[in-house]
Coordinates of C-alpha atoms in Angstrom, one line a residue:
M1367 CA -3.5 -11.8 -26.9
T1368 CA -6.0 -12.6 -24.4
D1369 CA -7.4 -9.8 -22.5
K1370 CA -5.4 -9.2 -19.0
T1371 CA -7.2 -10.3 -15.7
P1372 CA -8.4 -6.9 -14.2
F1373 CA -6.9 -5.8 -10.8
Y1374 CA -7.7 -3.0 -8.5
I1375 CA -6.3 -1.9 -5.7
T1376 CA -6.9 1.3 -3.1
T1377 CA -5.0 2.7 -0.5
A1378 CA -7.8 4.5 2.2
I1379 CA -7.4 8.1 1.2
S1380 CA -5.6 10.4 3.3
Y1381 CA -7.0 13.0 5.5
V1382 CA -5.8 16.2 4.7
N1383 CA -5.5 17.5 8.0
G1384 CA -1.7 17.1 8.2
V1385 CA 1.6 16.6 7.0
P1386 CA 2.3 13.7 5.2
H1387 CA 4.7 11.4 7.2
L1388 CA 6.3 8.2 7.5
G1389 CA 3.2 5.9 8.2
H1390 CA 1.7 7.2 4.9
A1391 CA 4.7 7.1 3.1
Y1392 CA 4.3 3.0 4.5
E1393 CA 0.9 3.1 3.2
S1394 CA 1.8 3.8 -0.6
I1395 CA 4.8 2.4 -0.7
L1396 CA 3.2 -1.2 0.4
T1397 CA -0.1 -0.6 -2.1
D1398 CA 2.3 0.7 -4.8
V1399 CA 4.8 -2.2 -4.4
I1400 CA 1.5 -4.8 -4.7
A1401 CA 0.3 -2.7 -8.1
R1402 CA 3.2 -3.2 -9.6
F1403 CA 3.7 -6.9 -8.8
K1404 CA 0.7 -7.5 -10.3
R1405 CA 1.5 -4.9 -13.5
L1406 CA 4.6 -7.1 -14.3
D1407 CA 2.4 -10.6 -13.8
G1408 CA 0.8 -9.7 -16.8
Y1409 CA -2.4 -8.2 -14.7
D1410 CA -4.2 -5.2 -16.0
V1411 CA -4.3 -2.7 -12.5
M1412 CA -6.4 -0.2 -11.7
F1413 CA -4.0 1.8 -8.6
L1414 CA -6.1 4.6 -7.2
T1415 CA -4.8 6.6 -4.2
G1416 CA -6.1 10.1 -2.8
T1417 CA -7.0 12.3 0.0
D1418 CA -10.4 12.4 2.0
E1419 CA -11.2 16.3 2.1
H1420 CA -14.3 17.0 4.2
G1421 CA -15.1 16.8 8.1
E1422 CA -15.1 18.3 11.0
K1423 CA -12.2 18.4 12.1
V1424 CA -10.8 19.5 8.9
Q1425 CA -13.2 22.6 9.0
Q1426 CA -11.9 23.1 12.6
T1427 CA -8.2 23.0 11.4
A1428 CA -8.9 25.3 8.8
E1429 CA -10.9 27.5 10.9
K1430 CA -7.7 27.9 12.9
N1431 CA -5.7 28.6 10.6
N1432 CA -7.9 31.5 9.2
M1433 CA -8.6 29.6 5.9
E1434 CA -11.4 28.9 4.2
A1435 CA -12.0 25.0 3.9
K1436 CA -11.4 24.4 0.4
D1437 CA -8.4 26.6 0.5
F1438 CA -6.8 24.3 3.2
A1439 CA -7.6 20.7 1.4
D1440 CA -6.6 22.0 -1.7
Q1441 CA -3.2 23.1 0.2
N1442 CA -3.2 19.7 2.2
A1443 CA -3.7 17.6 -0.9
A1444 CA -1.0 19.2 -3.0
S1445 CA 1.3 18.0 -0.3
F1446 CA -0.2 14.4 -0.5
E1447 CA 0.3 13.9 -4.7
K1448 CA 3.6 15.5 -3.9
M1449 CA 4.7 12.6 -1.5
A1450 CA 3.4 10.4 -4.1
Q1451 CA 5.5 11.9 -6.9
T1452 CA 8.3 12.4 -4.3
L1453 CA 8.5 8.0 -3.3
D1454 CA 7.8 7.3 -6.9
I1455 CA 4.0 5.9 -6.6
S1456 CA 2.5 4.9 -9.7
N1457 CA -1.3 5.4 -9.3
D1458 CA -3.1 5.7 -11.8
D1459 CA -5.5 8.2 -10.2
F1460 CA -5.3 10.5 -7.3
I1461 CA -8.7 11.2 -6.1
R1462 CA -10.6 14.1 -4.2
T1463 CA -13.1 14.0 -2.2
T1464 CA -14.1 17.7 -3.2
Q1465 CA -14.3 16.8 -7.1
E1466 CA -17.6 17.3 -8.5
R1467 CA -17.3 13.5 -10.1
H1468 CA -17.4 12.3 -6.2
Y1469 CA -20.2 14.9 -4.8
K1470 CA -22.2 13.1 -7.9
A1471 CA -20.9 9.8 -6.8
A1472 CA -21.7 10.0 -2.8
Q1473 CA -25.2 11.5 -3.5
A1474 CA -26.1 8.7 -5.7
I1475 CA -25.2 6.0 -3.2
W1476 CA -27.1 8.3 -0.3
Q1477 CA -30.3 8.3 -2.7
K1478 CA -30.2 5.0 -3.4
L1479 CA -30.1 3.7 0.3
L1480 CA -32.6 6.4 1.1
D1481 CA -35.1 4.9 -1.6
K1482 CA -34.5 1.4 -0.3
G1483 CA -35.7 2.7 3.4
D1484 CA -32.6 2.2 5.4
I1485 CA -31.8 5.9 5.8
E1486 CA -34.3 7.8 8.0
L1487 CA -34.3 10.8 9.9
G1488 CA -33.9 10.9 13.5
K1489 CA -32.3 12.8 16.5
Y1490 CA -28.8 11.5 17.8
A1491 CA -27.4 12.2 21.3
G1492 CA -23.7 10.3 22.1
W1493 CA -20.0 10.8 22.4
Y1494 CA -18.8 11.7 19.6
S1495 CA -14.4 12.1 18.5
V1496 CA -14.0 15.2 16.3
R1497 CA -10.4 13.2 15.3
E1498 CA -11.7 10.0 14.6
E1499 CA -14.9 11.0 13.1
A1500 CA -16.6 8.4 14.6
Y1501 CA -19.2 7.9 17.7
F1502 CA -18.5 6.1 20.7
T1503 CA -20.6 4.3 22.9
E1504 CA -20.3 4.3 26.8
D1505 CA -18.4 1.0 27.3
E1506 CA -15.8 2.1 24.7
L1507 CA -14.7 4.8 26.4
T1508 CA -12.1 5.3 29.7
T1509 CA -12.7 8.5 32.0
A1510 CA -9.9 10.2 33.4
E1511 CA -9.6 11.3 36.8
D1512 CA -10.8 15.2 35.9
G1513 CA -13.5 13.3 34.1
E1514 CA -12.4 13.5 30.8
K1515 CA -13.3 10.9 28.5
F1516 CA -11.0 9.5 25.8
T1517 CA -11.5 6.6 22.9
P1518 CA -9.5 3.5 23.0
L1519 CA -6.8 5.3 20.8
G1520 CA -6.8 7.7 23.6
T1521 CA -8.3 11.1 21.6
E1522 CA -10.8 13.0 23.7
V1523 CA -14.4 13.1 22.8
K1524 CA -17.5 15.2 23.4
W1525 CA -21.4 14.8 24.2
V1526 CA -23.2 15.7 21.1
E1527 CA -27.4 15.8 20.5
E1528 CA -28.7 16.8 16.8
A1529 CA -31.0 15.5 14.2
S1530 CA -29.5 13.1 12.3
Y1531 CA -30.1 10.8 9.8
F1532 CA -29.5 7.3 10.5
F1533 CA -28.8 4.5 8.3
K1534 CA -29.9 1.1 9.8
L1535 CA -26.8 -1.0 10.4
S1536 CA -28.7 -3.0 12.9
Q1537 CA -30.5 -5.1 9.7
Y1538 CA -27.2 -6.0 8.4
T1539 CA -25.4 -7.8 11.7
D1540 CA -26.4 -11.4 10.8
R1541 CA -25.7 -10.9 6.8
L1542 CA -22.2 -9.6 8.0
I1543 CA -21.3 -12.3 10.4
E1544 CA -22.8 -15.0 7.7
Y1545 CA -20.5 -13.1 5.0
Y1546 CA -17.6 -13.5 7.0
A1547 CA -18.1 -17.0 8.4
A1548 CA -17.9 -18.0 4.5
N1549 CA -15.4 -15.5 3.0
M1550 CA -12.4 -16.2 5.6
D1551 CA -9.7 -14.2 4.0
A1552 CA -11.8 -11.1 3.7
V1553 CA -10.0 -9.1 5.7
L1554 CA -6.1 -9.5 6.5
P1555 CA -4.6 -10.3 8.9
D1556 CA -6.4 -13.1 10.8
V1557 CA -6.2 -11.2 13.7
R1558 CA -8.2 -8.2 12.3
L1559 CA -10.8 -10.3 11.4
N1560 CA -11.1 -11.5 14.3
E1561 CA -11.8 -8.3 15.8
V1562 CA -14.4 -7.2 13.0
V1563 CA -16.5 -10.7 14.1
S1564 CA -16.1 -9.9 17.5
F1565 CA -17.4 -6.6 17.1
L1566 CA -20.2 -7.7 14.9
K1567 CA -21.4 -10.9 17.6
Q1568 CA -21.1 -7.5 20.5
E1569 CA -24.2 -8.3 22.8
G1570 CA -27.5 -6.7 20.8
G1571 CA -25.3 -6.5 17.4
L1572 CA -24.6 -3.2 15.4
K1573 CA -26.6 0.1 16.4
D1574 CA -27.5 1.9 13.4
L1575 CA -25.8 4.7 12.5
S1576 CA -25.6 8.0 12.3
V1577 CA -24.8 9.2 8.6
S1578 CA -25.1 12.6 8.7
R1579 CA -24.3 16.0 10.1
H1580 CA -26.3 19.3 10.8
K1581 CA -25.2 22.2 9.2
S1582 CA -25.6 24.3 12.6
R1583 CA -22.1 22.6 13.5
L1584 CA -20.4 21.6 10.2
T1585 CA -20.9 23.0 7.2
W1586 CA -17.8 21.4 4.8
G1587 CA -19.2 18.2 3.9
I1588 CA -21.5 17.0 0.6
P1589 CA -25.1 18.4 1.2
V1590 CA -27.6 15.3 1.8
P1591 CA -29.8 15.1 -1.1
N1592 CA -33.2 17.4 -1.3
D1593 CA -32.0 18.8 2.6
G1594 CA -30.1 21.9 2.6
D1595 CA -29.5 21.3 6.2
H1596 CA -27.5 18.3 6.7
V1597 CA -24.2 17.4 5.2
M1598 CA -23.5 13.5 4.8
Y1599 CA -21.5 11.8 7.4
V1600 CA -17.5 11.8 6.2
W1601 CA -17.6 7.8 6.0
L1602 CA -20.1 7.3 3.8
D1603 CA -18.9 10.7 1.9
A1604 CA -15.2 9.1 1.8
L1605 CA -15.7 5.4 1.3
T1606 CA -17.6 6.1 -1.7
N1607 CA -14.2 7.3 -3.1
Y1608 CA -13.8 3.6 -4.3
L1609 CA -16.4 3.7 -6.5
T1610 CA -16.2 7.2 -7.9
A1611 CA -13.2 6.5 -9.7
I1612 CA -13.9 3.7 -11.3
G1613 CA -17.5 5.6 -13.0
Y1614 CA -20.1 5.3 -10.4
P1615 CA -22.8 6.2 -10.4
D1616 CA -22.8 4.6 -14.0
E1617 CA -22.8 1.2 -13.0
N1618 CA -22.4 0.2 -17.1
A1619 CA -19.2 2.2 -17.0
A1620 CA -16.7 0.0 -18.8
T1621 CA -14.2 0.6 -16.3
F1622 CA -16.9 -0.3 -13.4
K1623 CA -17.7 -3.2 -14.8
K1624 CA -13.8 -4.1 -15.5
F1625 CA -12.7 -3.3 -12.0
W1626 CA -15.7 -3.6 -9.5
P1627 CA -15.6 -5.1 -6.7
A1628 CA -11.8 -4.2 -6.1
D1629 CA -9.4 -6.7 -5.1
F1630 CA -7.6 -5.0 -2.6
H1631 CA -8.7 -1.9 -0.1
V1632 CA -5.3 -0.9 1.6
I1633 CA -5.8 0.1 5.2
G1634 CA -4.5 1.6 8.6
K1635 CA -5.5 -0.9 11.2
D1636 CA -7.6 2.0 13.0
I1637 CA -9.9 2.8 10.2
T1638 CA -10.6 -1.4 9.8
R1639 CA -14.4 -1.1 11.9
F1640 CA -15.1 2.0 9.1
H1641 CA -13.8 -0.7 6.0
A1642 CA -15.0 -3.8 7.4
V1643 CA -18.5 -3.0 8.8
Y1644 CA -19.8 0.0 7.7
W1645 CA -18.6 -0.5 4.2
P1646 CA -19.7 -3.6 3.6
A1647 CA -23.2 -2.9 4.9
F1648 CA -23.5 0.5 2.6
L1649 CA -22.5 -1.8 -0.5
M1650 CA -25.0 -4.6 0.5
A1651 CA -27.7 -2.3 1.0
A1652 CA -27.0 -0.7 -2.5
G1653 CA -27.3 -4.0 -4.1
L1654 CA -23.2 -3.8 -5.3
P1655 CA -21.1 -6.7 -4.7
L1656 CA -18.3 -6.5 -1.9
P1657 CA -14.4 -5.7 -2.1
K1658 CA -12.6 -8.7 -2.7
H1659 CA -10.2 -8.3 0.3
I1660 CA -9.4 -5.5 3.2
F1661 CA -5.8 -5.7 4.4
A1662 CA -5.1 -3.3 7.3
H1663 CA -1.5 -3.1 8.1
G1664 CA 0.2 -1.8 11.4
F1665 CA 1.4 1.2 12.5
I1666 CA 5.0 2.5 12.1
N1667 CA 6.8 3.6 15.2
V1668 CA 10.0 5.2 15.4
G1669 CA 13.2 4.2 17.8
G1670 CA 9.9 1.7 19.4
A1671 CA 7.6 4.8 20.2
K1672 CA 5.0 5.9 18.6
M1673 CA 5.1 9.0 16.2
S1674 CA 4.6 12.3 17.8
K1675 CA 4.9 15.8 17.2
S1676 CA 5.5 16.6 21.0
V1677 CA 8.1 13.7 21.1
G1678 CA 9.7 15.0 18.1
N1679 CA 10.0 11.8 16.5
V1680 CA 7.6 12.2 13.5
L1681 CA 9.3 12.0 9.6
S1682 CA 8.9 13.3 6.7
P1683 CA 8.8 11.3 2.9
D1684 CA 11.1 14.1 1.9
D1685 CA 13.8 13.7 4.5
L1686 CA 13.8 9.8 4.6
V1687 CA 14.3 9.6 0.9
Q1688 CA 17.3 12.3 1.1
T1689 CA 18.8 10.7 4.2
Y1690 CA 18.8 7.0 2.5
G1691 CA 17.6 7.1 -0.7
L1692 CA 14.5 6.0 -2.5
D1693 CA 14.7 2.7 -3.8
Q1694 CA 16.5 1.9 -0.2
I1695 CA 14.1 3.5 2.1
R1696 CA 11.0 1.3 0.0
Y1697 CA 13.0 -1.6 0.5
F1698 CA 14.1 -1.2 4.0
L1699 CA 9.4 -0.3 4.9
M1700 CA 9.0 -3.7 2.8
R1701 CA 11.6 -5.7 4.5
E1702 CA 11.1 -4.9 8.0
V1703 CA 7.8 -4.8 8.1
A1704 CA 6.3 -8.2 8.9
H1705 CA 2.4 -9.2 7.2
G1706 CA 0.0 -6.4 8.7
Q1707 CA 2.2 -6.3 12.4
D1708 CA 3.4 -2.8 13.3
G1709 CA 6.9 -2.3 12.3
N1710 CA 9.7 -0.1 13.8
F1711 CA 12.1 2.6 12.6
S1712 CA 15.6 3.6 13.2
H1713 CA 18.6 5.2 11.4
E1714 CA 20.8 2.4 13.3
Q1715 CA 18.3 -0.5 11.8
A1716 CA 17.9 1.2 7.9
V1717 CA 21.4 1.6 7.7
Q1718 CA 22.3 -2.2 9.0
R1719 CA 19.9 -3.5 6.1
I1720 CA 20.0 -1.2 3.6
N1721 CA 24.0 -1.6 3.6
A1722 CA 23.7 -5.6 4.4
D1723 CA 21.4 -6.6 1.7
L1724 CA 21.3 -3.7 -1.2
A1725 CA 25.0 -1.8 -1.1
N1726 CA 27.2 -5.7 0.5
G1727 CA 24.3 -8.0 -1.2
L1728 CA 22.7 -7.0 -4.6
G1729 CA 24.2 -4.5 -5.5
N1730 CA 27.7 -5.8 -4.5
L1731 CA 27.0 -9.1 -7.0
A1732 CA 25.4 -7.3 -9.8
Q1733 CA 28.9 -4.5 -9.4
R1734 CA 31.2 -7.6 -9.1
T1735 CA 30.1 -9.8 -11.7
L1736 CA 29.8 -7.3 -14.4
S1737 CA 33.0 -5.7 -13.5
M1738 CA 34.8 -9.0 -14.3
I1739 CA 32.1 -9.5 -17.6
H1740 CA 33.1 -5.7 -18.7
K1741 CA 37.2 -6.3 -17.8
N1742 CA 37.8 -10.2 -19.2
C1743 CA 35.1 -10.9 -21.8
D1744 CA 35.8 -8.0 -23.8
A1745 CA 32.8 -5.7 -22.2
R1746 CA 30.5 -8.2 -23.8
I1747 CA 28.1 -10.9 -22.6
P1748 CA 30.0 -14.3 -22.9
A1749 CA 28.5 -17.4 -24.4
P1750 CA 28.2 -20.1 -21.8
H1751 CA 30.0 -23.1 -22.6
E1752 CA 29.1 -26.6 -21.0
F1753 CA 27.0 -26.5 -17.6
T1754 CA 27.6 -28.2 -14.8
E1755 CA 25.4 -29.0 -12.0
E1756 CA 26.3 -26.4 -9.9
D1757 CA 25.3 -23.9 -12.6
E1758 CA 22.1 -26.1 -13.3
A1759 CA 21.1 -25.5 -9.6
L1760 CA 22.2 -21.4 -9.4
L1761 CA 20.3 -21.1 -12.6
H1762 CA 17.1 -23.8 -11.4
K1763 CA 17.2 -21.1 -8.6
A1764 CA 16.7 -18.0 -10.3
Y1765 CA 14.1 -19.2 -13.2
T1766 CA 11.7 -20.7 -10.1
M1767 CA 12.0 -17.7 -7.7
I1768 CA 8.8 -16.3 -9.1
D1769 CA 6.9 -19.5 -8.3
R1770 CA 7.5 -19.1 -4.8
V1771 CA 7.3 -15.6 -4.5
R1772 CA 4.3 -14.7 -6.1
G1773 CA 2.1 -16.3 -3.7
E1774 CA 3.8 -14.4 -1.1
F1775 CA 3.1 -11.2 -2.7
N1776 CA -0.7 -12.4 -3.4
A1777 CA -0.9 -12.7 0.4
I1778 CA 0.8 -9.3 0.8
K1779 CA 3.2 -11.1 2.9
I1780 CA 6.0 -8.7 1.2
N1781 CA 9.2 -9.2 3.5
R1782 CA 8.7 -13.1 2.9
A1783 CA 8.8 -12.4 -0.7
L1784 CA 12.1 -10.6 -0.2
E1785 CA 13.5 -13.2 2.0
Q1786 CA 12.7 -15.6 -0.4
I1787 CA 14.4 -13.3 -3.7
W1788 CA 17.6 -12.9 -1.3
A1789 CA 17.7 -16.7 -0.8
V1790 CA 19.2 -16.3 -4.2
V1791 CA 21.0 -13.6 -3.8
S1792 CA 23.0 -15.3 -1.0
A1793 CA 22.9 -18.3 -3.4
C1794 CA 24.7 -16.6 -6.1
D1795 CA 27.6 -15.4 -3.5
V1796 CA 28.1 -18.6 -2.8
Y1797 CA 28.5 -19.9 -6.3
I1798 CA 30.8 -17.0 -7.1
D1799 CA 32.8 -17.5 -4.1
A1800 CA 33.3 -21.2 -4.7
Q1801 CA 33.6 -20.7 -8.6
A1802 CA 36.3 -18.4 -8.5
P1803 CA 36.4 -16.8 -12.0
W1804 CA 38.9 -14.4 -11.2
T1805 CA 41.1 -17.6 -10.9
L1806 CA 39.5 -19.4 -13.9
K1807 CA 40.8 -16.5 -16.0
K1808 CA 44.5 -18.2 -15.6
T1809 CA 43.4 -21.4 -15.9
D1810 CA 40.4 -22.2 -17.9
T1811 CA 38.7 -19.3 -19.6
D1812 CA 35.8 -21.4 -21.1
R1813 CA 34.6 -22.2 -17.3
M1814 CA 35.4 -18.4 -16.4
E1815 CA 32.7 -17.8 -19.3
T1816 CA 30.1 -19.5 -18.2
V1817 CA 30.1 -19.0 -15.2
L1818 CA 30.1 -15.2 -15.1
Y1819 CA 26.8 -16.1 -17.4
V1820 CA 25.4 -18.2 -15.1
L1821 CA 25.8 -15.2 -12.6
A1822 CA 25.1 -12.5 -15.1
E1823 CA 21.6 -14.7 -16.1
S1824 CA 20.7 -15.0 -12.5
I1825 CA 21.0 -11.1 -11.7
R1826 CA 18.6 -10.9 -14.7
C1827 CA 15.9 -12.4 -13.2
L1828 CA 16.5 -10.7 -9.4
A1829 CA 16.4 -7.4 -11.3
I1830 CA 13.4 -8.1 -13.0
I1831 CA 11.6 -9.5 -9.9
V1832 CA 12.8 -6.7 -7.9
Q1833 CA 11.2 -4.0 -10.1
P1834 CA 8.2 -3.6 -7.7
V1835 CA 10.3 -2.4 -4.8
T1836 CA 13.2 -0.6 -6.3
P1837 CA 12.4 0.2 -9.6
S1838 CA 14.7 2.5 -10.1
S1839 CA 17.7 0.9 -9.1
A1840 CA 16.4 -2.8 -10.5
S1841 CA 16.0 -0.9 -13.9
K1842 CA 19.3 0.8 -13.9
I1843 CA 20.8 -2.7 -13.5
L1844 CA 18.7 -4.8 -15.8
D1845 CA 20.3 -1.3 -18.6
Q1846 CA 23.4 -2.5 -18.2
L1847 CA 23.0 -6.1 -18.6
Q1848 CA 21.3 -4.6 -21.8
V1849 CA 17.9 -6.3 -21.3
K1850 CA 15.0 -4.7 -23.3
A1851 CA 12.3 -2.8 -22.1
N1852 CA 9.9 -4.9 -23.5
S1853 CA 11.5 -8.3 -22.3
R1854 CA 11.3 -7.0 -18.3
E1855 CA 7.6 -8.5 -17.1
F1856 CA 8.2 -11.7 -14.9
L1857 CA 6.8 -14.2 -17.5
H1858 CA 10.4 -13.2 -19.2
I1859 CA 12.1 -14.7 -16.0
A1860 CA 11.2 -18.4 -16.9
S1861 CA 13.0 -18.1 -20.0
N1862 CA 15.8 -20.0 -19.9
H1863 CA 19.0 -18.5 -21.1
A1864 CA 17.1 -15.3 -22.0
L1865 CA 20.0 -12.9 -21.6
G1866 CA 21.7 -11.8 -24.6
T1867 CA 25.2 -13.0 -25.2
N1868 CA 28.2 -11.1 -27.7
I1869 CA 26.6 -7.9 -26.5
E1870 CA 28.6 -4.9 -25.5
I1871 CA 28.1 -3.7 -21.7
S1872 CA 29.1 -0.7 -20.5
K1873 CA 31.5 0.2 -17.4
P1874 CA 29.5 -1.2 -14.9
E1875 CA 28.3 1.1 -12.6
G1876 CA 27.1 0.9 -8.5
V1877 CA 23.5 1.0 -7.8
F1878 CA 23.9 0.9 -4.4
P1879 CA 26.1 3.2 -2.5
R1880 CA 27.3 2.0 1.0
I1881 CA 25.7 4.3 3.7
V1882 CA 28.5 5.4 6.1
E1883 CA 27.9 5.8 9.6
D1884 CA 28.6 8.9 10.1
V1885 CA 25.7 9.5 8.4
E1886 CA 22.9 11.5 10.6
A1887 CA 19.7 9.8 11.6
A1888 CA 16.6 11.5 9.9

């Protein structure tokens, strides 16, 4: 057996000064779905998530809560780890930027940039957003009537002057432009790449980047090597986590050599600049390969409005799972949000989609088929007899669906992949209604058995391929079909007639209960 191809995928590690919400859930589920898909497709997957725990806003929030910053970070990191468990996220590692291994990695990359001459001490004066952990130029800001200035995302800024170490980002303008010209899929979707290139091509090019904070203002951070007066800028610290988790600074570590460069960084669109401008420049300076792809997803609105505590429309993962079911909410988010675009969540949409596609769709197809087998075939998967053109056509759709779905998944077009899968569900519904096995029972039992076998075999393929999105429910369907645990990878989808026959099955139970209309919105 040949070694599996490595595949390294990460989420953007979450800020700890907040409670996990629908947006965090969406990013975690999206990344998890891709990781699960690649594992089932025969890849050796490393899936990383975690929490970004340093910075001024964490320090300030901890102070407001009369807590030490580390205690506050511990408390909030635990809530993100719990979210991962609630959502059945299959991450291989959970990194915290307060871990010793990360201090070691962040300080090592700092030293590497310093030794190269790409970091030097200077003085900074400019407009700073605590919430976004970033400086902004005057022309990037809007000014309110009272003179207050705000970033494009609407957060307020303050004027800051302090001694600071600078990374010579300006020297990487042309190299980054050339890189993206040669790697048009390095940032996805295209609209985000266009934004990055426009930023790189702005008049005057990139400006050098402040990469430290003086301890007179900020103490909560990784100390700058050999300078006790400064801590590292949170973005240089945080982004390095992707290296930390696979063994950096030991570039000869087996995990580092196997998994770097990363295949995908999955991030929110609001932090594209940090990942697609600053991060590749840091890596270039450190002499390290760049990640292959950065995928920037959109925001999830609730009822057409941006989530906001003041509006009262912030949804927690716990409430969503309790109201709709885990696999149901995973499916809804993957089906409703298009490639890299903003999505919308509403109770009405959720109920309609879950009932139509899961309860009345795949769930009903599996339930009615297995119930007929249990009732009419002595509770055993029937052996097929002679196949008709209609039988062969449906089986062909089921066996070849992985070829159509794989390309969509690899491009992170999950909604389109699910459309392809549910086209087979619909084909099964058309087939069962046309063949009417309940009638064949009275007129042609051989034909009935063949029809039910074709349906069961198609359901086997469907259950295998939806495992990344609805892992628990797909497993229950495969269990009911008596499909062995070692026969559930994608390579088994195209194994013609792989479903065992004359195997006894238990009385089937529904896996996607219908949501009744009087359920209250989350």
